[in-house]
mmCIF file of C-alpha atoms in Angstrom:
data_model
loop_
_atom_site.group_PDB
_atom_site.id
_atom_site.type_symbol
_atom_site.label_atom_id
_atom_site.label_comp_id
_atom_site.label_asym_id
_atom_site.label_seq_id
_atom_site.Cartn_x
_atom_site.Cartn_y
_atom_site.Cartn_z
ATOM 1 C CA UNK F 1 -11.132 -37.655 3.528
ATOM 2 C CA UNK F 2 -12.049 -37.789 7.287
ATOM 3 C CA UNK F 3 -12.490 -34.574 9.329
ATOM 4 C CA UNK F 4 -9.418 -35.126 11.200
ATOM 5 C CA UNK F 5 -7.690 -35.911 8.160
ATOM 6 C CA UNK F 6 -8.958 -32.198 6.303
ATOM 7 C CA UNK F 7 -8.193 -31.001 9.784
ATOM 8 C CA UNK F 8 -4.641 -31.870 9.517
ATOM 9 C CA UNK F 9 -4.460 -30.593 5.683
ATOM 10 C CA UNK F 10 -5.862 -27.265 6.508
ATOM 11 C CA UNK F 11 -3.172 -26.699 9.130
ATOM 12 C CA UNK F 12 -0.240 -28.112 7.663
ATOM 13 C CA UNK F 13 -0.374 -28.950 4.189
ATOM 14 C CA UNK F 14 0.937 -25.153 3.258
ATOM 15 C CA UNK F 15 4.251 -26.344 4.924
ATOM 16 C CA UNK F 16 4.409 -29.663 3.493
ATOM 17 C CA UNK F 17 4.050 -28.391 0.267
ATOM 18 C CA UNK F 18 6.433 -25.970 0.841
ATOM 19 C CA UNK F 19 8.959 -28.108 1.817
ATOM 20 C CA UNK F 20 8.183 -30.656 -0.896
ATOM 21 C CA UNK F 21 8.439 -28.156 -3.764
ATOM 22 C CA UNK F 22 12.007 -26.336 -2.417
ATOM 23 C CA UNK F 23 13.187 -30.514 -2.092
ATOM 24 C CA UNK F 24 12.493 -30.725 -5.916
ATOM 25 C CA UNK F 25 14.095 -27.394 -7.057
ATOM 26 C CA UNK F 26 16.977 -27.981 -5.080
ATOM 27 C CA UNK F 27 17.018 -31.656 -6.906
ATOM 28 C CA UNK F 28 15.971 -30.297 -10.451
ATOM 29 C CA UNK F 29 16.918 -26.640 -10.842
ATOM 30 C CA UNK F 30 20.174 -25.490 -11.744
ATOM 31 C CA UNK F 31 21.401 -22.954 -9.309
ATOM 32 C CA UNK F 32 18.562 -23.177 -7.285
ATOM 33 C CA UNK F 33 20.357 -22.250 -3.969
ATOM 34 C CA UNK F 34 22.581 -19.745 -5.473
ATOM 35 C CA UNK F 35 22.649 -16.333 -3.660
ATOM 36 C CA UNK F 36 21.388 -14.576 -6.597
ATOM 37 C CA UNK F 37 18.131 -16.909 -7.455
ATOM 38 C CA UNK F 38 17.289 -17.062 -3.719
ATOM 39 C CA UNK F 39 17.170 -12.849 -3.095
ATOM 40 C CA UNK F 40 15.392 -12.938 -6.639
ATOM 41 C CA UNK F 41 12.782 -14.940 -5.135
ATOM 42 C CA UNK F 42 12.309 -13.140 -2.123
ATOM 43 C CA UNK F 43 12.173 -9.642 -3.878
ATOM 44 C CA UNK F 44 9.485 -10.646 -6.446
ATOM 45 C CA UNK F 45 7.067 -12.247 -3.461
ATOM 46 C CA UNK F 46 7.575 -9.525 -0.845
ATOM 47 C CA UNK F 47 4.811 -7.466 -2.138
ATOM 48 C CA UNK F 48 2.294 -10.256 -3.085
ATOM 49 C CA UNK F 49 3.377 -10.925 1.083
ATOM 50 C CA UNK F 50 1.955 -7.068 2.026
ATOM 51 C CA UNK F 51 -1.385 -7.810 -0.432
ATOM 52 C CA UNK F 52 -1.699 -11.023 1.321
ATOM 53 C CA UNK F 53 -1.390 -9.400 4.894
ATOM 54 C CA UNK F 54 -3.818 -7.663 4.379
ATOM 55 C CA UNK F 55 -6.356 -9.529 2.924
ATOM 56 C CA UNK F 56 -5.906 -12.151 5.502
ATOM 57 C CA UNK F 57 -7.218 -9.782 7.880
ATOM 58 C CA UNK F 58 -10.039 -8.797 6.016
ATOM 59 C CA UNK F 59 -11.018 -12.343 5.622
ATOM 60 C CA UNK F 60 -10.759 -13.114 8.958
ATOM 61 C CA UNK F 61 -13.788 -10.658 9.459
ATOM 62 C CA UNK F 62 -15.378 -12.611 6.723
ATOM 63 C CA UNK F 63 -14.604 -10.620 4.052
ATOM 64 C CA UNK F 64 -12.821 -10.559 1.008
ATOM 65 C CA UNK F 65 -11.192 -7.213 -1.128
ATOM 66 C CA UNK F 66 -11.145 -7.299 -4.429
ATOM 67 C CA UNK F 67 -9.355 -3.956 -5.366
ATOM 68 C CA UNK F 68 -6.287 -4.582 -4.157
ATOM 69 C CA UNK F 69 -4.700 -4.529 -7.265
ATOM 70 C CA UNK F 70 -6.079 -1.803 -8.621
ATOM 71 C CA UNK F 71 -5.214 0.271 -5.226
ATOM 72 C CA UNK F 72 -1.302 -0.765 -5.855
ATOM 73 C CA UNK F 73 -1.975 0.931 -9.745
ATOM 74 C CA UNK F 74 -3.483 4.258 -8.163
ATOM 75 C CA UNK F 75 -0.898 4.161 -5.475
ATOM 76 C CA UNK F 76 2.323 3.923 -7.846
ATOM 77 C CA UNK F 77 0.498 6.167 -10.222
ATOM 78 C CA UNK F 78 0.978 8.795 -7.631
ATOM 79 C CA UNK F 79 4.712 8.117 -7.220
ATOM 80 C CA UNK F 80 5.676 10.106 -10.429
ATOM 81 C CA UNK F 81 2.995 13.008 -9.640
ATOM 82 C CA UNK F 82 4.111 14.004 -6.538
ATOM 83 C CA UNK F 83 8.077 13.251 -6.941
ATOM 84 C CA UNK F 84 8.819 16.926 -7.293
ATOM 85 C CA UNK F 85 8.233 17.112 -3.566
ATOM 86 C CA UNK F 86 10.667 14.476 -2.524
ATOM 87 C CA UNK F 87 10.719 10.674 -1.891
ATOM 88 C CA UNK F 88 8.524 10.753 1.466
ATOM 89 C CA UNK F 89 6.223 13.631 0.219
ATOM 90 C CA UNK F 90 5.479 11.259 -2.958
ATOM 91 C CA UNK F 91 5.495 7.696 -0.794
ATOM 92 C CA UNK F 92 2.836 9.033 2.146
ATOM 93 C CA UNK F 93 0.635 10.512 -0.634
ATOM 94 C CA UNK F 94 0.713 7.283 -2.291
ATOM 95 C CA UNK F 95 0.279 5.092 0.875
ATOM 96 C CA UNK F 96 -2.846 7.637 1.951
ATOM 97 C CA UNK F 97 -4.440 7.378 -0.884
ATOM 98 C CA UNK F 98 -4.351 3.349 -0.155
ATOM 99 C CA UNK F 99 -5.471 3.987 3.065
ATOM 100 C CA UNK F 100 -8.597 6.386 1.729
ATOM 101 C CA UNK F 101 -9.546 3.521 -0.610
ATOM 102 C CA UNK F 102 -9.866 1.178 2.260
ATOM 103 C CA UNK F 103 -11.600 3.677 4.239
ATOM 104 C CA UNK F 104 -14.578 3.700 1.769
ATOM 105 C CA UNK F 105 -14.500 0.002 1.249
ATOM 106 C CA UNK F 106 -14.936 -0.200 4.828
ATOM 107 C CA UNK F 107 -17.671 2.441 5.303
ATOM 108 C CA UNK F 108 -19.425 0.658 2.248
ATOM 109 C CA UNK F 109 -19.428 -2.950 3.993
ATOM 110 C CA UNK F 110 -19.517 -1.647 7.983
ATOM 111 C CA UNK F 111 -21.950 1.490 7.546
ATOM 112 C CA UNK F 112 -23.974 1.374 4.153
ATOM 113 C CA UNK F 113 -24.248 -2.699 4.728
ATOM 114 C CA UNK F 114 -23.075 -3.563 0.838
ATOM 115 C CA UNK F 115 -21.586 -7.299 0.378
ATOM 116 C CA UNK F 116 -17.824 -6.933 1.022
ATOM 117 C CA UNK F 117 -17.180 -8.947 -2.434
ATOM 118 C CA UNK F 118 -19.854 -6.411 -4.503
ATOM 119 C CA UNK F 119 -18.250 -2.966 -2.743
ATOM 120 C CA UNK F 120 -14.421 -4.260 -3.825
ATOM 121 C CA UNK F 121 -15.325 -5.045 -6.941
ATOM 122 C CA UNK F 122 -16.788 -1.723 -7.600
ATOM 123 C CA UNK F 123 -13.869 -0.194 -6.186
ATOM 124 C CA UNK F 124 -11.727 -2.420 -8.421
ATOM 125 C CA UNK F 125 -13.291 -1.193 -11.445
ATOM 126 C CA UNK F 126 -12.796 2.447 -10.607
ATOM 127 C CA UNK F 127 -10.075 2.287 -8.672
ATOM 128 C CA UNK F 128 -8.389 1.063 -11.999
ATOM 129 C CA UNK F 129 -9.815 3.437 -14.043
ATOM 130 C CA UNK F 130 -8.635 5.700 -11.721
ATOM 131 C CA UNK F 131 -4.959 5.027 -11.654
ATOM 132 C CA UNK F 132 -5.127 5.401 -15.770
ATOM 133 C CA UNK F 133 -6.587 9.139 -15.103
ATOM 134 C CA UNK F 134 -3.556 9.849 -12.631
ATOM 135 C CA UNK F 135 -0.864 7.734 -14.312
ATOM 136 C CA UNK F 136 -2.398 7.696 -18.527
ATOM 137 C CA UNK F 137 0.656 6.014 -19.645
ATOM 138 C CA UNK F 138 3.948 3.353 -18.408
ATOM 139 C CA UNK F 139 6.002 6.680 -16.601
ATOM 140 C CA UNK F 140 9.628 6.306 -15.341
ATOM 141 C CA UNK F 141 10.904 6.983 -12.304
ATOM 142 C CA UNK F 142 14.263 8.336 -11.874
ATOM 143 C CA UNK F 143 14.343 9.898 -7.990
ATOM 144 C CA UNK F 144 17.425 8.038 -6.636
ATOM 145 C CA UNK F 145 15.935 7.665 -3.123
ATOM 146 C CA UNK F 146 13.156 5.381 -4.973
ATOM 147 C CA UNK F 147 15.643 3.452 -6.770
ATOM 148 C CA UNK F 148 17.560 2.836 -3.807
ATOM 149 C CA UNK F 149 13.735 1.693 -1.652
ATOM 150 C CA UNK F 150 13.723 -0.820 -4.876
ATOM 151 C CA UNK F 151 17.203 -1.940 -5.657
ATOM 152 C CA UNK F 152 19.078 -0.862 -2.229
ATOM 153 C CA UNK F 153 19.570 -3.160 1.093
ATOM 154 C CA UNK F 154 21.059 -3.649 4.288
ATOM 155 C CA UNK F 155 23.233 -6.146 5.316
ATOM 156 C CA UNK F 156 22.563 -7.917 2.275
ATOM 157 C CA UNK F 157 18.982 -7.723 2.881
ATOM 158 C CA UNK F 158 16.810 -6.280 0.658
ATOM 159 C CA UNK F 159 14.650 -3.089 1.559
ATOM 160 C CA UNK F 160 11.769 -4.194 0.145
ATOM 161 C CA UNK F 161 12.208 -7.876 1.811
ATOM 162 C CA UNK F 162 12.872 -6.255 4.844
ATOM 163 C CA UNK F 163 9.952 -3.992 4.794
ATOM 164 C CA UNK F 164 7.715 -7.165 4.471
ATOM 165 C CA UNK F 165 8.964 -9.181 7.142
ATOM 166 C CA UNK F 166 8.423 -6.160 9.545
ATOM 167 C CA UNK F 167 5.297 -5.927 8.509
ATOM 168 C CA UNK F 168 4.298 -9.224 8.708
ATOM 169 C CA UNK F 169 5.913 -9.251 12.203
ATOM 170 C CA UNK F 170 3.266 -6.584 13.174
ATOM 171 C CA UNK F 171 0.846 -8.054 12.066
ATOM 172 C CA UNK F 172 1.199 -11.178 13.837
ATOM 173 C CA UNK F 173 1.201 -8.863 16.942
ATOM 174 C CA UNK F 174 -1.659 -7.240 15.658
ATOM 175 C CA UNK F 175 -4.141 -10.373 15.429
ATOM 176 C CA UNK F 176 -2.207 -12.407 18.344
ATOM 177 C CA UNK F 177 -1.172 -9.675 21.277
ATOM 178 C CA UNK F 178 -3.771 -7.217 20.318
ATOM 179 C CA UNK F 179 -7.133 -6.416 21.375
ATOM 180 C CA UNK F 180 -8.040 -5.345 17.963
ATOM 181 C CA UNK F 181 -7.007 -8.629 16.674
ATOM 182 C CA UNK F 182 -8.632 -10.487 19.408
ATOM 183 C CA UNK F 183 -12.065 -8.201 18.673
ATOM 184 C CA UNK F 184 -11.322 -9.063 14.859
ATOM 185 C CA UNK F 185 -11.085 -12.729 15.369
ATOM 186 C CA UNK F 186 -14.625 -12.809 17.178
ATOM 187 C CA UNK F 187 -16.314 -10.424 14.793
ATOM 188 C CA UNK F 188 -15.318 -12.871 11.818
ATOM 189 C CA UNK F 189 -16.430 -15.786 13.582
ATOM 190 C CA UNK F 190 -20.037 -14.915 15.010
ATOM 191 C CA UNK F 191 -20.736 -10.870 14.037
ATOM 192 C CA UNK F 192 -24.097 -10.780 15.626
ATOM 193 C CA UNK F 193 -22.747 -12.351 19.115
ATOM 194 C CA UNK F 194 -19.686 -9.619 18.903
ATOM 195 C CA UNK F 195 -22.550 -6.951 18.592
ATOM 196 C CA UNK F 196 -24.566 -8.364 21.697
ATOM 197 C CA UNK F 197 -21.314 -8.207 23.200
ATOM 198 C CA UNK F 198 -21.047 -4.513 22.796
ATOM 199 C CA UNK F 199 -17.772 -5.003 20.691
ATOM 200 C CA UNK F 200 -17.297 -1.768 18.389
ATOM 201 C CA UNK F 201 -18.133 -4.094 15.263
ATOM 202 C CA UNK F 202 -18.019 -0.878 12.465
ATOM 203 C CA UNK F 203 -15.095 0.299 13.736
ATOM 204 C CA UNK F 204 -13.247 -2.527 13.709
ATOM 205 C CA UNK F 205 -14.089 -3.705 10.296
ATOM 206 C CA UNK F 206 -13.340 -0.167 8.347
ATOM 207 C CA UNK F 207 -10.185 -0.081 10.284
ATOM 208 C CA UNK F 208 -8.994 -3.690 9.051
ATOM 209 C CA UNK F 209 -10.184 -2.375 5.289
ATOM 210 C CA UNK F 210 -8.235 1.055 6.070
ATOM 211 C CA UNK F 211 -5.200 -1.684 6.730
ATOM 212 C CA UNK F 212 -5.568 -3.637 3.801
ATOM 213 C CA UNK F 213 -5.583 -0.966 0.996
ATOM 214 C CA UNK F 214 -2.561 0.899 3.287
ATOM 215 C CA UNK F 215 -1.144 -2.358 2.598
ATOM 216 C CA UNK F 216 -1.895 -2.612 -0.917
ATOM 217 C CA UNK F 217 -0.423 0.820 -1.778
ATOM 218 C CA UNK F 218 2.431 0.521 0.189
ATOM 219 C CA UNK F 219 3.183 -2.620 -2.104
ATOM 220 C CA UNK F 220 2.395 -1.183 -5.016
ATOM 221 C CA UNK F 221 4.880 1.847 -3.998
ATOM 222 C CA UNK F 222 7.925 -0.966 -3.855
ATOM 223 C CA UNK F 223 6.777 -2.589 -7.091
ATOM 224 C CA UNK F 224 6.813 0.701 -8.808
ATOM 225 C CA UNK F 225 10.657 1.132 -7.156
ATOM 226 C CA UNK F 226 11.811 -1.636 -7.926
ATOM 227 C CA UNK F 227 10.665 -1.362 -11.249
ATOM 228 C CA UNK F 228 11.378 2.531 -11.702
ATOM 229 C CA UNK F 229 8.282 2.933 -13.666
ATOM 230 C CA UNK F 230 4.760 3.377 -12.846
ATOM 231 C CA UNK F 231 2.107 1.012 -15.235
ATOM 232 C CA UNK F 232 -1.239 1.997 -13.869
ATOM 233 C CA UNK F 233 -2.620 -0.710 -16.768
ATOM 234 C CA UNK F 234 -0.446 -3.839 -15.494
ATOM 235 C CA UNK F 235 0.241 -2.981 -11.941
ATOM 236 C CA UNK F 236 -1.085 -5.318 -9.518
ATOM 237 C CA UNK F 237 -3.409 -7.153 -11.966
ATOM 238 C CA UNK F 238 -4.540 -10.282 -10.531
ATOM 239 C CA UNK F 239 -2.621 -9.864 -7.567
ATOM 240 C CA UNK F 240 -5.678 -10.194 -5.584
ATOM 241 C CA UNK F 241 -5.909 -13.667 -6.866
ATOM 242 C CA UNK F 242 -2.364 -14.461 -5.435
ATOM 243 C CA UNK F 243 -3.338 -12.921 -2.178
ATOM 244 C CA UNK F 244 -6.634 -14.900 -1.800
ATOM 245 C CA UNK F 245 -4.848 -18.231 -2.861
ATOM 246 C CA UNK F 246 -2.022 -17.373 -0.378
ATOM 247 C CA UNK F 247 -4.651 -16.777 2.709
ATOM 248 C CA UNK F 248 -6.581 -19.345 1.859
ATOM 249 C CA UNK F 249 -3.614 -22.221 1.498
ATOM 250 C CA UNK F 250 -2.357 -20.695 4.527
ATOM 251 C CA UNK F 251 -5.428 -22.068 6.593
ATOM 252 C CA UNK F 252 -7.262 -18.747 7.216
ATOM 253 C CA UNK F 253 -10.830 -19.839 6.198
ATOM 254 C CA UNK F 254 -13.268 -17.752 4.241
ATOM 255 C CA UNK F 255 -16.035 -18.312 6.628
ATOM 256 C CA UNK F 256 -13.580 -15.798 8.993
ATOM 257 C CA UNK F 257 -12.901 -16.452 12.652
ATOM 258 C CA UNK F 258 -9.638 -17.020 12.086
ATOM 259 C CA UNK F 259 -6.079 -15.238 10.764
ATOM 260 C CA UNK F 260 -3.029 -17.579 10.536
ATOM 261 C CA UNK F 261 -0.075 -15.071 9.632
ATOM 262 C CA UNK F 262 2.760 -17.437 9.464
ATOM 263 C CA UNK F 263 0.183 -19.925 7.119
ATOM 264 C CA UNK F 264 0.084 -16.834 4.980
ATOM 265 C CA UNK F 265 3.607 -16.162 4.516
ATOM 266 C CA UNK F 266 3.816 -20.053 3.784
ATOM 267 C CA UNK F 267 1.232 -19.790 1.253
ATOM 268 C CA UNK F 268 3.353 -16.657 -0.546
ATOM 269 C CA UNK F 269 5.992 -18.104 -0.423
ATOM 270 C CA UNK F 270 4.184 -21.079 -2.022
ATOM 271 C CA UNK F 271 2.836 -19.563 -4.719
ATOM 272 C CA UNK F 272 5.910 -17.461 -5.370
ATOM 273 C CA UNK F 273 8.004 -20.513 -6.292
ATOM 274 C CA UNK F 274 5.180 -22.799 -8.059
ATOM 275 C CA UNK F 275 5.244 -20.169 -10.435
ATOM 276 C CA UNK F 276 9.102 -19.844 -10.339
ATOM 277 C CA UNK F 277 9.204 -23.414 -10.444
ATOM 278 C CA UNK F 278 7.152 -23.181 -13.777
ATOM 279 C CA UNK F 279 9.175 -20.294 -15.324
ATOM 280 C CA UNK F 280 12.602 -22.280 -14.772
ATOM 281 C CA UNK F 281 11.368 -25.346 -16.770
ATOM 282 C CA UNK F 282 10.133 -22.953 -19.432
ATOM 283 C CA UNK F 283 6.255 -23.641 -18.821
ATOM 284 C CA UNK F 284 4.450 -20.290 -19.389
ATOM 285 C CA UNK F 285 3.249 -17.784 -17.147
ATOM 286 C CA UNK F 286 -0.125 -18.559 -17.681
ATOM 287 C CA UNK F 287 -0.012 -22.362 -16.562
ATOM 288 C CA UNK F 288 1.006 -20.908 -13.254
ATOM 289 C CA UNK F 289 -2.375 -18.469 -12.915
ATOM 290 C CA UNK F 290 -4.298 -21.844 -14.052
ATOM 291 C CA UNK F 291 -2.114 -23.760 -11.105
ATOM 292 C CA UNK F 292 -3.093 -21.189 -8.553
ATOM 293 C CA UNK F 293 -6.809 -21.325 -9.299
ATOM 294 C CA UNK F 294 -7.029 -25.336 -9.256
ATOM 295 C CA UNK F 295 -5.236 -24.400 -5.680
ATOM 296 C CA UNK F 296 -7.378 -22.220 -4.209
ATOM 297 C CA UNK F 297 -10.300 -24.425 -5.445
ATOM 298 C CA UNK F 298 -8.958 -27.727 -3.633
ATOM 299 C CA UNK F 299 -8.300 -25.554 -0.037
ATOM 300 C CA UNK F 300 -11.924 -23.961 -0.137
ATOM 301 C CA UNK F 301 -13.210 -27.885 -1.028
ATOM 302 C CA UNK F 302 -10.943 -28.707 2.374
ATOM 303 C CA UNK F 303 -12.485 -26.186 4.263
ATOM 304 C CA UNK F 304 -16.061 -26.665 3.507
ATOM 305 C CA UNK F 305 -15.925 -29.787 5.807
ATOM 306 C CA UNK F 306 -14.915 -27.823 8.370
ATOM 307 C CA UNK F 307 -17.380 -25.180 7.804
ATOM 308 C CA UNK F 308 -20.192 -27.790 7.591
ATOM 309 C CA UNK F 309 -18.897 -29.972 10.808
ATOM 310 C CA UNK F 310 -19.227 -26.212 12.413
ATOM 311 C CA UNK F 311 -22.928 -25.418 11.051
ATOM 312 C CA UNK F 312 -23.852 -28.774 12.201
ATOM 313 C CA UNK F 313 -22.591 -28.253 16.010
ATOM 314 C CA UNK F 314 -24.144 -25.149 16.119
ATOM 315 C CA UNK F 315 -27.474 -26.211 15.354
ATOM 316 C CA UNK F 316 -27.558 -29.485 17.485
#
């Protein structure tokens, strides 16, 4: 495959693909387009959406979090602690305690210098064991103002859907209107040059890992609504892999640089009905986590041309 031609892939072929796969549901699947199938659809990927937010702006610094998931388990772990005290008591508890686990990922990679990928995964490990201390067991949750967050809408839309597409409207302001995305964009693509540049470098960075794990909570808060119980074991497990895969397919590379918010909410979307796709022609669950990874493998293998083509220019 030429450059041009990976070029073209890395752009686009989220989109394609996208298009391609809702073509053969609408041809294959009975009721695909039915009111009920297509709200189903959105509801289920609207927090893998938030996750993959987030972790598209980590990556863009050159990054990658790996305790997402277990940030949405501490973070709807908390919903049935601190319920007593109302709906918004219990939701910015939850969401701040996202937003502390991002701050020490970030003060691990900015200030102490640890690898982002070794400092998430140490989080992930204790973040889950974590939620289990807070949460122990599956717990309902009964408060009606969290039932109506999971199961309530407006104008037909969805809170949680809604939610997400504000969100994701942000953050395209964020990384295109911004001067924190515009400072984010040039840390992930050269860090040392941003430095020279006097660019506040640390700052930046544990603010985009603050973002991601406010992100992450705030997800795992709807998830645990729309659910009305709290699993700190199941919660969010491999979610991170959805996110990555969803980043990734969206053309945000993992050499950083670069954050492509409507790729990402192609990608979700992708990966949301691949694996609806798969559970309406009865193949299991499963198949679809093998799918994803066989994905995420053939976008890094189109973006390693890129990256090398890049390496190449710099040094001539």
């Amino acid at each position: 495959m030429s450059r041009f031609d990976k070029d073209w892939v890395r752009r686009n072929g989220v989109y394609v693909a996208l298009v391609l796969l809702l073509l053969v549901n609408i041809v294959l699947t009975d009721n695909f387009l039915s009111a009920g199938t297509l709200r189903l659809q959105l509801i289920q990927v609207a927090p893998v959406l938030l996750v993959a937010l987030g972790m598209a702006l980590v990556i863009g610094t050159e990054g990658i979090d790996l305790s997402v998931g277990a940030v949405m388990a501490i973070a709807a772990a908390l919903v049935p602690l601190y319920i007593g005290y109302g709906t918004v008591v219990a939701l910015l508890i939850s969401v701040a305690a996202g937003a502390v686990t991002g701050l020490l990922a970030g003060v691990l990679v900015a200030k102490v210098g640890v690898q982002p990928i070794i400092a998430t995964l140490g989080i992930m490990v204790a973040g889950r064991g974590l939620a289990n201390v807070f949460g122990g067991e599956i717990k309902s949750i009964r408060d009606q103002g969290m039932v109506e967050l999971g199961s309530g809408d407006v104008l037909g839309i969805p809170y949680v859907v809604l939610i997400a597409a504000v969100v994701a409207g942000l953050a395209y302001f964020l990384v295109r209107r911004s001067t924190y995305g515009r400072q984010l964009v040039a840390i992930g693509g050269n860090k040392r040059a941003a430095e020279l540049a006097g660019l506040p470098v640390k700052r930046v960075l544990i603010t985009t890992y603050v973002l991601c794990g406010l992100l992450a909570a705030l997800a795992g808060v709807l998830m645990a609504a729309r659910s009305q119980a709290s699993d700190p074991t199941k919660l969010g497990l491999l979610v991170e892999l959805s996110a990555i895969t969803a980043v990734v397919i969206g053309g945000t590379p993992l050499s950083g640089g670069q954050v492509r918010i409507a790729g990402t909410i192609a990608g979700a979307l992708l990966m949301q009905l691949i694996t609806a796709t798969l559970i309406f022609h009865d193949i299991p669950d499963s198949t679809a986590q093998v799918v994803q990874a066989v994905i995420v493998v053939a976008a890094v293998y189109v973006q390693l041309g890129r990256k090398t083509a890049r390496k190449k220019k710099v040094t001539t």
